[in-house]
PDB file of C-alpha atoms in Angstrom:
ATOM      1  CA  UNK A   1       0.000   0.000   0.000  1.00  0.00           C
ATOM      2  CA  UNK A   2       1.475   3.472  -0.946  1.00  0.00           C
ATOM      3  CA  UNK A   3       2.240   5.315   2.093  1.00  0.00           C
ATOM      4  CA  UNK A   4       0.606   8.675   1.532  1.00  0.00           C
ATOM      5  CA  UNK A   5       0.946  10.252   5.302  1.00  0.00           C
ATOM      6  CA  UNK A   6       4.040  12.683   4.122  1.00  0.00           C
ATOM      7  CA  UNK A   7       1.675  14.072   1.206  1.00  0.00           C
ATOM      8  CA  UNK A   8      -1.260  14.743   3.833  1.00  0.00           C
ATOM      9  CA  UNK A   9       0.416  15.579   6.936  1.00  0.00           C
ATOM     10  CA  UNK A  10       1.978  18.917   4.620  1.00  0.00           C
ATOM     11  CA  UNK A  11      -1.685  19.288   2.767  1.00  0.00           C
ATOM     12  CA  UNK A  12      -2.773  19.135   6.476  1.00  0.00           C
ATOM     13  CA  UNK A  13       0.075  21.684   8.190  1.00  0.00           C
ATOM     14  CA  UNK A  14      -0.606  24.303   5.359  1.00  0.00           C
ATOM     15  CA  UNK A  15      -4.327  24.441   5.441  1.00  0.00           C
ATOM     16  CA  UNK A  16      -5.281  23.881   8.573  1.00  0.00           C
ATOM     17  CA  UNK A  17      -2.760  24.212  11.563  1.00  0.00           C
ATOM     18  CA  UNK A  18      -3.060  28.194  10.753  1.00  0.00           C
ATOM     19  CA  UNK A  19      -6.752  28.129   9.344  1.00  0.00           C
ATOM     20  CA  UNK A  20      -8.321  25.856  12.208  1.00  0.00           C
ATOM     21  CA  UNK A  21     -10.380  27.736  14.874  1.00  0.00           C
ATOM     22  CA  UNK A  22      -9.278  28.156  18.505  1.00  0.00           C
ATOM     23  CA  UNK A  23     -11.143  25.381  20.011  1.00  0.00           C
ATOM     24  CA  UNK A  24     -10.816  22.673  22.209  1.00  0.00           C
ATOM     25  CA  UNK A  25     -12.830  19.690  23.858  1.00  0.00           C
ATOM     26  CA  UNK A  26     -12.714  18.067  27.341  1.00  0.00           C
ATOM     27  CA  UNK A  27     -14.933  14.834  27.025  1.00  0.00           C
ATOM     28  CA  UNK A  28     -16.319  14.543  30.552  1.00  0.00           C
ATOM     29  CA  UNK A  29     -18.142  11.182  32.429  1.00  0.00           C
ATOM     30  CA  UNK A  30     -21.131  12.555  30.819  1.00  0.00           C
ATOM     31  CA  UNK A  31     -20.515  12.298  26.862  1.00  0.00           C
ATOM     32  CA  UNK A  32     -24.158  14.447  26.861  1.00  0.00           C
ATOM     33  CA  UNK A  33     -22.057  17.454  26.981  1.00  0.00           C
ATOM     34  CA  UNK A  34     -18.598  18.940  25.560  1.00  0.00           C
ATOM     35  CA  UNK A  35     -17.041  21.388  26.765  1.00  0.00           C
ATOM     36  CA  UNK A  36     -16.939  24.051  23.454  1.00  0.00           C
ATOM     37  CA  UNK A  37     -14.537  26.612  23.820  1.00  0.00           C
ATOM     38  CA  UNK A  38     -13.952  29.323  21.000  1.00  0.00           C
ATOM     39  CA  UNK A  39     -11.505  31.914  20.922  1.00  0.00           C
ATOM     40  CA  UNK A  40     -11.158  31.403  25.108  1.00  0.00           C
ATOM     41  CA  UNK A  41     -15.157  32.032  25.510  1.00  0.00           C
ATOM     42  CA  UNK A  42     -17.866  29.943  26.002  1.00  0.00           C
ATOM     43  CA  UNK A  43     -19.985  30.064  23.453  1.00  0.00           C
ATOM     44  CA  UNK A  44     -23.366  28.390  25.941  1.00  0.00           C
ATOM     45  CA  UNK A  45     -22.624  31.732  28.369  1.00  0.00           C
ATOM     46  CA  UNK A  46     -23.078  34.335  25.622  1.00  0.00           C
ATOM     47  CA  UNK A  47     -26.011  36.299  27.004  1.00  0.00           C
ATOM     48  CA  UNK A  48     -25.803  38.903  24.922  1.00  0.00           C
ATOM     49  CA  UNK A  49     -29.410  37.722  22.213  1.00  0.00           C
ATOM     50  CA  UNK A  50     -28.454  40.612  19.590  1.00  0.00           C
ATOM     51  CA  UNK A  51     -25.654  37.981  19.057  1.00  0.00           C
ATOM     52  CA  UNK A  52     -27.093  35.028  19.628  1.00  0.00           C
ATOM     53  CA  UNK A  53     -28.002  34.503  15.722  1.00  0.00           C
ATOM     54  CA  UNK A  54     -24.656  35.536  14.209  1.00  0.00           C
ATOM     55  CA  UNK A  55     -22.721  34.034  17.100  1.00  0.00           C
ATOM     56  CA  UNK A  56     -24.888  30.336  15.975  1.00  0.00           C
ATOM     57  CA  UNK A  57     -23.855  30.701  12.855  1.00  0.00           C
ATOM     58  CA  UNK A  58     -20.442  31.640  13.502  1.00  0.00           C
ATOM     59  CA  UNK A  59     -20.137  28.481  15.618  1.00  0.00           C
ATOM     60  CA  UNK A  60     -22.005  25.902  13.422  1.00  0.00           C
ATOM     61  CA  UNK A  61     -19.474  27.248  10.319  1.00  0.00           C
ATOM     62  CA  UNK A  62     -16.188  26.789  12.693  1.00  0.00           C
ATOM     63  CA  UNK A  63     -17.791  23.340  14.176  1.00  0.00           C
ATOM     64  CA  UNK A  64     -17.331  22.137  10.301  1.00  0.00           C
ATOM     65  CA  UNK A  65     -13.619  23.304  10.042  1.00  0.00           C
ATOM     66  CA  UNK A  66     -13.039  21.424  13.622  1.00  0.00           C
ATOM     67  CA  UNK A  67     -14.664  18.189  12.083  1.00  0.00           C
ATOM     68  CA  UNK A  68     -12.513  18.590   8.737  1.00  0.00           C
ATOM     69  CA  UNK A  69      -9.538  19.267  11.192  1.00  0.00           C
ATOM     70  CA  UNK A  70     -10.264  15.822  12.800  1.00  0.00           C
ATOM     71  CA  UNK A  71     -11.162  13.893   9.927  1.00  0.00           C
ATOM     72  CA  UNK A  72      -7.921  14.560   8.607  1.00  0.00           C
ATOM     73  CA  UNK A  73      -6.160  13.849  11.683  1.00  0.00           C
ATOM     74  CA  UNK A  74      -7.975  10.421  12.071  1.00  0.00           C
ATOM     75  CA  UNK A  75      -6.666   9.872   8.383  1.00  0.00           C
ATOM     76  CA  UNK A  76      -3.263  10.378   9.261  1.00  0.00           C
ATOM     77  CA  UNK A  77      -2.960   8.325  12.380  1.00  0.00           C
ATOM     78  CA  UNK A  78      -5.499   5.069  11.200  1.00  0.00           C
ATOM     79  CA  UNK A  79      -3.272   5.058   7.856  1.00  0.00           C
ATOM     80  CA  UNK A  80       0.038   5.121   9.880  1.00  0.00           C
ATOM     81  CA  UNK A  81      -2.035   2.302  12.234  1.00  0.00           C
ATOM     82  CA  UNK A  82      -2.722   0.082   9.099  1.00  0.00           C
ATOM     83  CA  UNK A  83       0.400   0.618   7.637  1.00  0.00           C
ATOM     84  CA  UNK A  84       1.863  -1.274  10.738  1.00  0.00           C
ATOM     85  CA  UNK A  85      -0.194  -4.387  10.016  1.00  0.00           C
ATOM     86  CA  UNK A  86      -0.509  -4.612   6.422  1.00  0.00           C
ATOM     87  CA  UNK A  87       2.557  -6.399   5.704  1.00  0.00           C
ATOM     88  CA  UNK A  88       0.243  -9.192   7.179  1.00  0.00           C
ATOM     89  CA  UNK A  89      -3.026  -8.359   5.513  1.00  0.00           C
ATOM     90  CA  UNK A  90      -2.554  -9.824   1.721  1.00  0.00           C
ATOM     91  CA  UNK A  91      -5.259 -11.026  -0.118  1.00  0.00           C
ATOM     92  CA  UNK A  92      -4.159 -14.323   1.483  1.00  0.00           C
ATOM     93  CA  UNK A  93      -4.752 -13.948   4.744  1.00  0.00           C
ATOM     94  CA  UNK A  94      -7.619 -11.390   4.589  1.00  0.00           C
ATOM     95  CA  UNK A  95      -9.574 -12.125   1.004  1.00  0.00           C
ATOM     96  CA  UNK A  96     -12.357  -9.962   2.067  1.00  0.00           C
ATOM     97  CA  UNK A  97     -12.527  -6.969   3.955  1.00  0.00           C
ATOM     98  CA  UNK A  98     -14.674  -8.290   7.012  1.00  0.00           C
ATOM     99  CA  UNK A  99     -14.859  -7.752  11.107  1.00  0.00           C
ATOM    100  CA  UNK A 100     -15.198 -11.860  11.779  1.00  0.00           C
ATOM    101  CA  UNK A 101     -17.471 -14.080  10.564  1.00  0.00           C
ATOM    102  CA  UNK A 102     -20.770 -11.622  11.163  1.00  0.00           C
ATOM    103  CA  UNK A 103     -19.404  -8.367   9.372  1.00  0.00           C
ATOM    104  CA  UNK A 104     -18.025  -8.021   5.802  1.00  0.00           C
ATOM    105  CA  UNK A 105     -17.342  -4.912   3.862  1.00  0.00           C
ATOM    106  CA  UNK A 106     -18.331  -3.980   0.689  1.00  0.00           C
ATOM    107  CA  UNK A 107     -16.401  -1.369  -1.514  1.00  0.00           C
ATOM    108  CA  UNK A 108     -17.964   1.315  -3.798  1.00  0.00           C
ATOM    109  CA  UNK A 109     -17.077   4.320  -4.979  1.00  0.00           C
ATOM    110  CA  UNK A 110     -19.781   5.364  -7.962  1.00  0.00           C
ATOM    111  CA  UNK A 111     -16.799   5.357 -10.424  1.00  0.00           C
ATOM    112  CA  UNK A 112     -15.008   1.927 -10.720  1.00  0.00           C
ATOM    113  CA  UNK A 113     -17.286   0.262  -8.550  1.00  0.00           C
ATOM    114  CA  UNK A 114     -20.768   1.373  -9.109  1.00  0.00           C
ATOM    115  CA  UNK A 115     -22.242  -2.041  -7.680  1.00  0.00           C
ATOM    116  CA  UNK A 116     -21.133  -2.687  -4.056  1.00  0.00           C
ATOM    117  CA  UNK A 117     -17.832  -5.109  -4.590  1.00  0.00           C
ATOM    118  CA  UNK A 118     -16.136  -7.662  -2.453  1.00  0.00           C
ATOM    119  CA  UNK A 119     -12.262  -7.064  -1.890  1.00  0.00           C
ATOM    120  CA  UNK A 120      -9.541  -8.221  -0.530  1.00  0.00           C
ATOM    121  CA  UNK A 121      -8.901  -6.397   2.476  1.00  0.00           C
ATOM    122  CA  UNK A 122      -5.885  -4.788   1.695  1.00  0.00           C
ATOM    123  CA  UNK A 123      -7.064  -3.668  -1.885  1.00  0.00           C
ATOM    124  CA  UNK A 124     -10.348  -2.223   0.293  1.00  0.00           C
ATOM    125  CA  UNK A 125      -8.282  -0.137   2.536  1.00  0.00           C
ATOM    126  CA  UNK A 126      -6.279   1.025  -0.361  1.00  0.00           C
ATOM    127  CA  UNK A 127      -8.751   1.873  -2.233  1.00  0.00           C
ATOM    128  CA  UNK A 128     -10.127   3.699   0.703  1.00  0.00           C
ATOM    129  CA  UNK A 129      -7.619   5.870   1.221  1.00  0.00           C
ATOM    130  CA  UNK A 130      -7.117   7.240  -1.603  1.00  0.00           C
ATOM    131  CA  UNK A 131     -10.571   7.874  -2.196  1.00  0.00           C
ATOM    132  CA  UNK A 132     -10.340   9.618   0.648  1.00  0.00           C
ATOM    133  CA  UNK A 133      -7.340  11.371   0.481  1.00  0.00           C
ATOM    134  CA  UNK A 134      -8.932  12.825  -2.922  1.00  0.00           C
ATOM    135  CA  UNK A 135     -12.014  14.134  -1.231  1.00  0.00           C
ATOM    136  CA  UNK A 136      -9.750  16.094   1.652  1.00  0.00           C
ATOM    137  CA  UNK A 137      -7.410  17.500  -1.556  1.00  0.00           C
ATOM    138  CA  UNK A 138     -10.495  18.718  -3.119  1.00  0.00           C
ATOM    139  CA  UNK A 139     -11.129  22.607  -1.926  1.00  0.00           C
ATOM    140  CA  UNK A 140     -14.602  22.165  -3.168  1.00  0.00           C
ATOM    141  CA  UNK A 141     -15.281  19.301  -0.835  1.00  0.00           C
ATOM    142  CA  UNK A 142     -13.254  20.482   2.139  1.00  0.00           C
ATOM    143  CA  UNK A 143     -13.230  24.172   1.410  1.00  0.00           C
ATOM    144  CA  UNK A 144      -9.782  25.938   3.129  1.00  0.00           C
ATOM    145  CA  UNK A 145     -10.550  29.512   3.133  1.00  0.00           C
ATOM    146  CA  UNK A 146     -14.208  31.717   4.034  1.00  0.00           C
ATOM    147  CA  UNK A 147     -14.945  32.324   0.461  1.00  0.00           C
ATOM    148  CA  UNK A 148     -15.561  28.833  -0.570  1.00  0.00           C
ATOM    149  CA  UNK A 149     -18.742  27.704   1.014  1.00  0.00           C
ATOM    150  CA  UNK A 150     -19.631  24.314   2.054  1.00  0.00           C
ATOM    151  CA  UNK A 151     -21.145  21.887   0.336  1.00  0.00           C
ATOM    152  CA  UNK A 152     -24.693  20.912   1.039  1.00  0.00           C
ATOM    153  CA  UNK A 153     -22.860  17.078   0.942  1.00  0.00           C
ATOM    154  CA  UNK A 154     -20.220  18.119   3.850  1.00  0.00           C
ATOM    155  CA  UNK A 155     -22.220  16.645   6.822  1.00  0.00           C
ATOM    156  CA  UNK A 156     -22.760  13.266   4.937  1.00  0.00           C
ATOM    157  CA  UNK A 157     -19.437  12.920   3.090  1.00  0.00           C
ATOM    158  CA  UNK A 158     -17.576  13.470   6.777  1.00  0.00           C
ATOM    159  CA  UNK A 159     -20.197  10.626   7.970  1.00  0.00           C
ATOM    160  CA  UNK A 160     -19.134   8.237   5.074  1.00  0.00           C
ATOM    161  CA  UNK A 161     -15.626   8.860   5.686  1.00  0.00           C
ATOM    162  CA  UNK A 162     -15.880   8.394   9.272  1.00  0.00           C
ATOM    163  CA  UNK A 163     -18.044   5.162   8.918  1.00  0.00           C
ATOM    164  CA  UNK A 164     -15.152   3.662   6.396  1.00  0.00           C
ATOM    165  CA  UNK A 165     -12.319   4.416   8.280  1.00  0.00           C
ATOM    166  CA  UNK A 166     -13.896   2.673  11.428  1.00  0.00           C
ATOM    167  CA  UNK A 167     -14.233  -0.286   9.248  1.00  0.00           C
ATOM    168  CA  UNK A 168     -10.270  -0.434   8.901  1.00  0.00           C
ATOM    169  CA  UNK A 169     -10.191  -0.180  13.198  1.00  0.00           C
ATOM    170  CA  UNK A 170     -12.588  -2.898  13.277  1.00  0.00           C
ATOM    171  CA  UNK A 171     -10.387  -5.057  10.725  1.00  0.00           C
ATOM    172  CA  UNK A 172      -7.335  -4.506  12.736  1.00  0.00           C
ATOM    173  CA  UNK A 173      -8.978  -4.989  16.181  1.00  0.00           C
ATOM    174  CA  UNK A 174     -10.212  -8.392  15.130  1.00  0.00           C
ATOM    175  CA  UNK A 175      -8.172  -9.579  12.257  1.00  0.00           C
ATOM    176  CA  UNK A 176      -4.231  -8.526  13.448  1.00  0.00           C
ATOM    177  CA  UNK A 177      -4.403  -7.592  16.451  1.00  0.00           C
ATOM    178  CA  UNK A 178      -2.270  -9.770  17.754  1.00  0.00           C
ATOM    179  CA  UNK A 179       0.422  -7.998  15.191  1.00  0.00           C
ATOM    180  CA  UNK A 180      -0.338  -4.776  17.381  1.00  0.00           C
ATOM    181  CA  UNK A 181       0.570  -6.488  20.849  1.00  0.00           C
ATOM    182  CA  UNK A 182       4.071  -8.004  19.354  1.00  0.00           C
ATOM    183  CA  UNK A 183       5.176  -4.354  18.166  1.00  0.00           C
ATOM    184  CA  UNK A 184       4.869  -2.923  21.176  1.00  0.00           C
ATOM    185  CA  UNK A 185       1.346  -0.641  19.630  1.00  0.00           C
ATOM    186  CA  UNK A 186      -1.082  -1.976  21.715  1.00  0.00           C
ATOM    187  CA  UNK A 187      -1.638   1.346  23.992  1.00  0.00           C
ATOM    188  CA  UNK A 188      -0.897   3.433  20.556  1.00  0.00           C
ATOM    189  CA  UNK A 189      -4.505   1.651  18.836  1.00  0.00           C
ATOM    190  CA  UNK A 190      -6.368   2.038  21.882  1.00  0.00           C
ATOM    191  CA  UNK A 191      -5.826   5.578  22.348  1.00  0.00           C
ATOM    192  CA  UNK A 192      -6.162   6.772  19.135  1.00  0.00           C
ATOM    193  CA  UNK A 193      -9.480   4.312  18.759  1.00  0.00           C
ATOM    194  CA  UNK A 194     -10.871   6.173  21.951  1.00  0.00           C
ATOM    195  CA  UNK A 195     -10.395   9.288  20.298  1.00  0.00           C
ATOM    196  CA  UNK A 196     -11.980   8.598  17.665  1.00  0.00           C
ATOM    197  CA  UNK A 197     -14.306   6.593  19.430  1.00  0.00           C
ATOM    198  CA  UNK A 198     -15.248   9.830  21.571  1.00  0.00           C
ATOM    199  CA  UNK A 199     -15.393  11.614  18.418  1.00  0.00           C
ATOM    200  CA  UNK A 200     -17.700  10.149  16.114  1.00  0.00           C
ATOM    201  CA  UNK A 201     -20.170   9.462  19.334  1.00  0.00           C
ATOM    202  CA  UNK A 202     -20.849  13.050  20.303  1.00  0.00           C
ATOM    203  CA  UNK A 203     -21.467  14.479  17.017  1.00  0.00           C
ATOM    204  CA  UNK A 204     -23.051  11.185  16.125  1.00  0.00           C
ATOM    205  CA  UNK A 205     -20.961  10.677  12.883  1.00  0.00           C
ATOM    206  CA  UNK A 206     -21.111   6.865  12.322  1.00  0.00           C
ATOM    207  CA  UNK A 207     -24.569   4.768  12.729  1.00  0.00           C
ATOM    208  CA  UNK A 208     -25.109   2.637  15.694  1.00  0.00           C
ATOM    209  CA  UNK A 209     -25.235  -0.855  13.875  1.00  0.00           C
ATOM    210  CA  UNK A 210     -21.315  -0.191  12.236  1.00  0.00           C
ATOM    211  CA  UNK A 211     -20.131   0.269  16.048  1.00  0.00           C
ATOM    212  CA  UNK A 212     -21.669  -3.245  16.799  1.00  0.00           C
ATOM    213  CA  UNK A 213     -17.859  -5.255  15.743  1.00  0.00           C
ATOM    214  CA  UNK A 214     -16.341  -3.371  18.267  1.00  0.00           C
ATOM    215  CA  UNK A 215     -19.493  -3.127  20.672  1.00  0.00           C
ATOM    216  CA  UNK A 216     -17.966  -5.551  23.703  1.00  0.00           C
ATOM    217  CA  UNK A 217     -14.293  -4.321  23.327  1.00  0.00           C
ATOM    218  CA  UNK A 218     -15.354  -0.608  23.451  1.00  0.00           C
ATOM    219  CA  UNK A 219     -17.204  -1.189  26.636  1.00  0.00           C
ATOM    220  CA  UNK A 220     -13.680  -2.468  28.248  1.00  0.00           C
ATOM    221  CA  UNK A 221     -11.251   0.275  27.326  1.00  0.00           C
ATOM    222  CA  UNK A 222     -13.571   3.281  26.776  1.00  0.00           C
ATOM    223  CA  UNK A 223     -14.110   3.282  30.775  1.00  0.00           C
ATOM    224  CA  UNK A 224     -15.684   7.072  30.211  1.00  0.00           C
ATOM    225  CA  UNK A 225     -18.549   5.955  28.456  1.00  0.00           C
ATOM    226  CA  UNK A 226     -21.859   5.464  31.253  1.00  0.00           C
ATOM    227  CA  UNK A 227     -22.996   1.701  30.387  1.00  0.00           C
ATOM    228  CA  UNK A 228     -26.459   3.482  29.689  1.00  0.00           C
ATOM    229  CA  UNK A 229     -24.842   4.727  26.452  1.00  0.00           C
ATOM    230  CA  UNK A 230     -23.792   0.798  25.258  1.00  0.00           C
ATOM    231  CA  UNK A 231     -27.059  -0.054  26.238  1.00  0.00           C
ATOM    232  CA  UNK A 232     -29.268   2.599  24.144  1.00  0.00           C
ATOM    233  CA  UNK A 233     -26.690   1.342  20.959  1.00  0.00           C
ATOM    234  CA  UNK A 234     -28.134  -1.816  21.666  1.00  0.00           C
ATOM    235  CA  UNK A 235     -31.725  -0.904  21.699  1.00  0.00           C
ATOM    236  CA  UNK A 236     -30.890   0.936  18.335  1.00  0.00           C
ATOM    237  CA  UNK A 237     -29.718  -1.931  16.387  1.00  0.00           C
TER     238      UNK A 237
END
């Protein structure tokens, strides 16, 4: 698989370590709120209501920069992850892309593959991420500067981005895990997959039933989570 981090990390350091707005999260026990902070105010404490409107708006338009600003991060770190296991994924070992027996993965991209296609894993993933790494290049798509607007498809696109790349955690979880523990990555994965895990669950960017691979392992490691929350995914199945 073609290593593309170098090409993305600089598309990622030009556009968006300068353009990204000033905010920052704190995920508390209670995933029901996040802690928004822009430009060092709280947004929820504004009392001022001649502002209220333009201050929304303002917020909803810098919420999208801070999701493209995290997709691309995710990118960038699940590659790197896969790229530590993939000498092991060949189209031997992994001849579809699947989560176990229950869950396999069908690639389309409305080009190529207009049908939904079964792949090898690794041709998947590659595929993937290049499709994706095409979508973040695209200015259009994920618009760098206030004058380009944002797509009416933003919302969804991030969503179906999101959704794929958590396929790839739920491959390496079940499928090569073990790879993880002998290199030493083990703490690496599960950090970055609570992230992302965090992530995706407060802004509700990946449907319940793709979570459902990783269901029982999440419940172990992402300790911050109430069990009320695994429970309601399992009512929404």
């Amino acid at each position: 698989m073609t290593n593309i981090f170098v090409q993305v990390e600089n598309f990622e350091k030009k556009k968006y370590y300068e353009l990204a707005p000033k905010w920052r999260y704190r995920y508390t026990s209670d995933l029901s709120e996040t802690v928004k902070i822009f430009s060092g105010q709280k947004a929820a404490q504004n009392n001022n209501w001649k502002l209220k409107g333009a201050l929304k708006k303002k917020i909803e338009e810098n919420l999208k920069h801070v999701i493209i600003f995290r997709v691309v991060d995710f990118f960038n770190r699940i590659n790197l992850i896969y790229g530590t296991v993939c000498e092991y994924c060949t189209k031997e070992s992994c001849p579809t892309m699947s989560g176990g027996p229950k869950f396999e993965y069908l690639w389309a991209d409305g080009k190529e593959y207009k049908k939904p296609t079964a792949l090898p894993a690794p041709e998947y993933i590659s595929l993937l991420m290049e499709w994706i790494e095409s979508q973040i290049n695209d200015e259009h798509v994920f618009p760098v500067t206030v004058d380009v607007p944002f797509p009416k498809t933003f919302h969804s696109l991030c969503k179906k981005i999101l959704t794929r790349l958590f396929r790839v955690f739920v491959h390496v979880y079940i499928h090569h895990f073990d790879r993880v523990v002998a290199i030493g990555a083990e703490a690496h994965v599960n950090t970055c997959y609570k992230h992302f895990y965090y992530f995706i669950l407060q802004f509700e960017l990946v449907p319940q039933k793709e979570l459902e691979p990783l269901r029982d392992m999440t419940a172990k490691i992402c300790h911050e989570v109430p069990d009320s929350v695994f429970q309601n995914h399992n009512h929404q199945k």
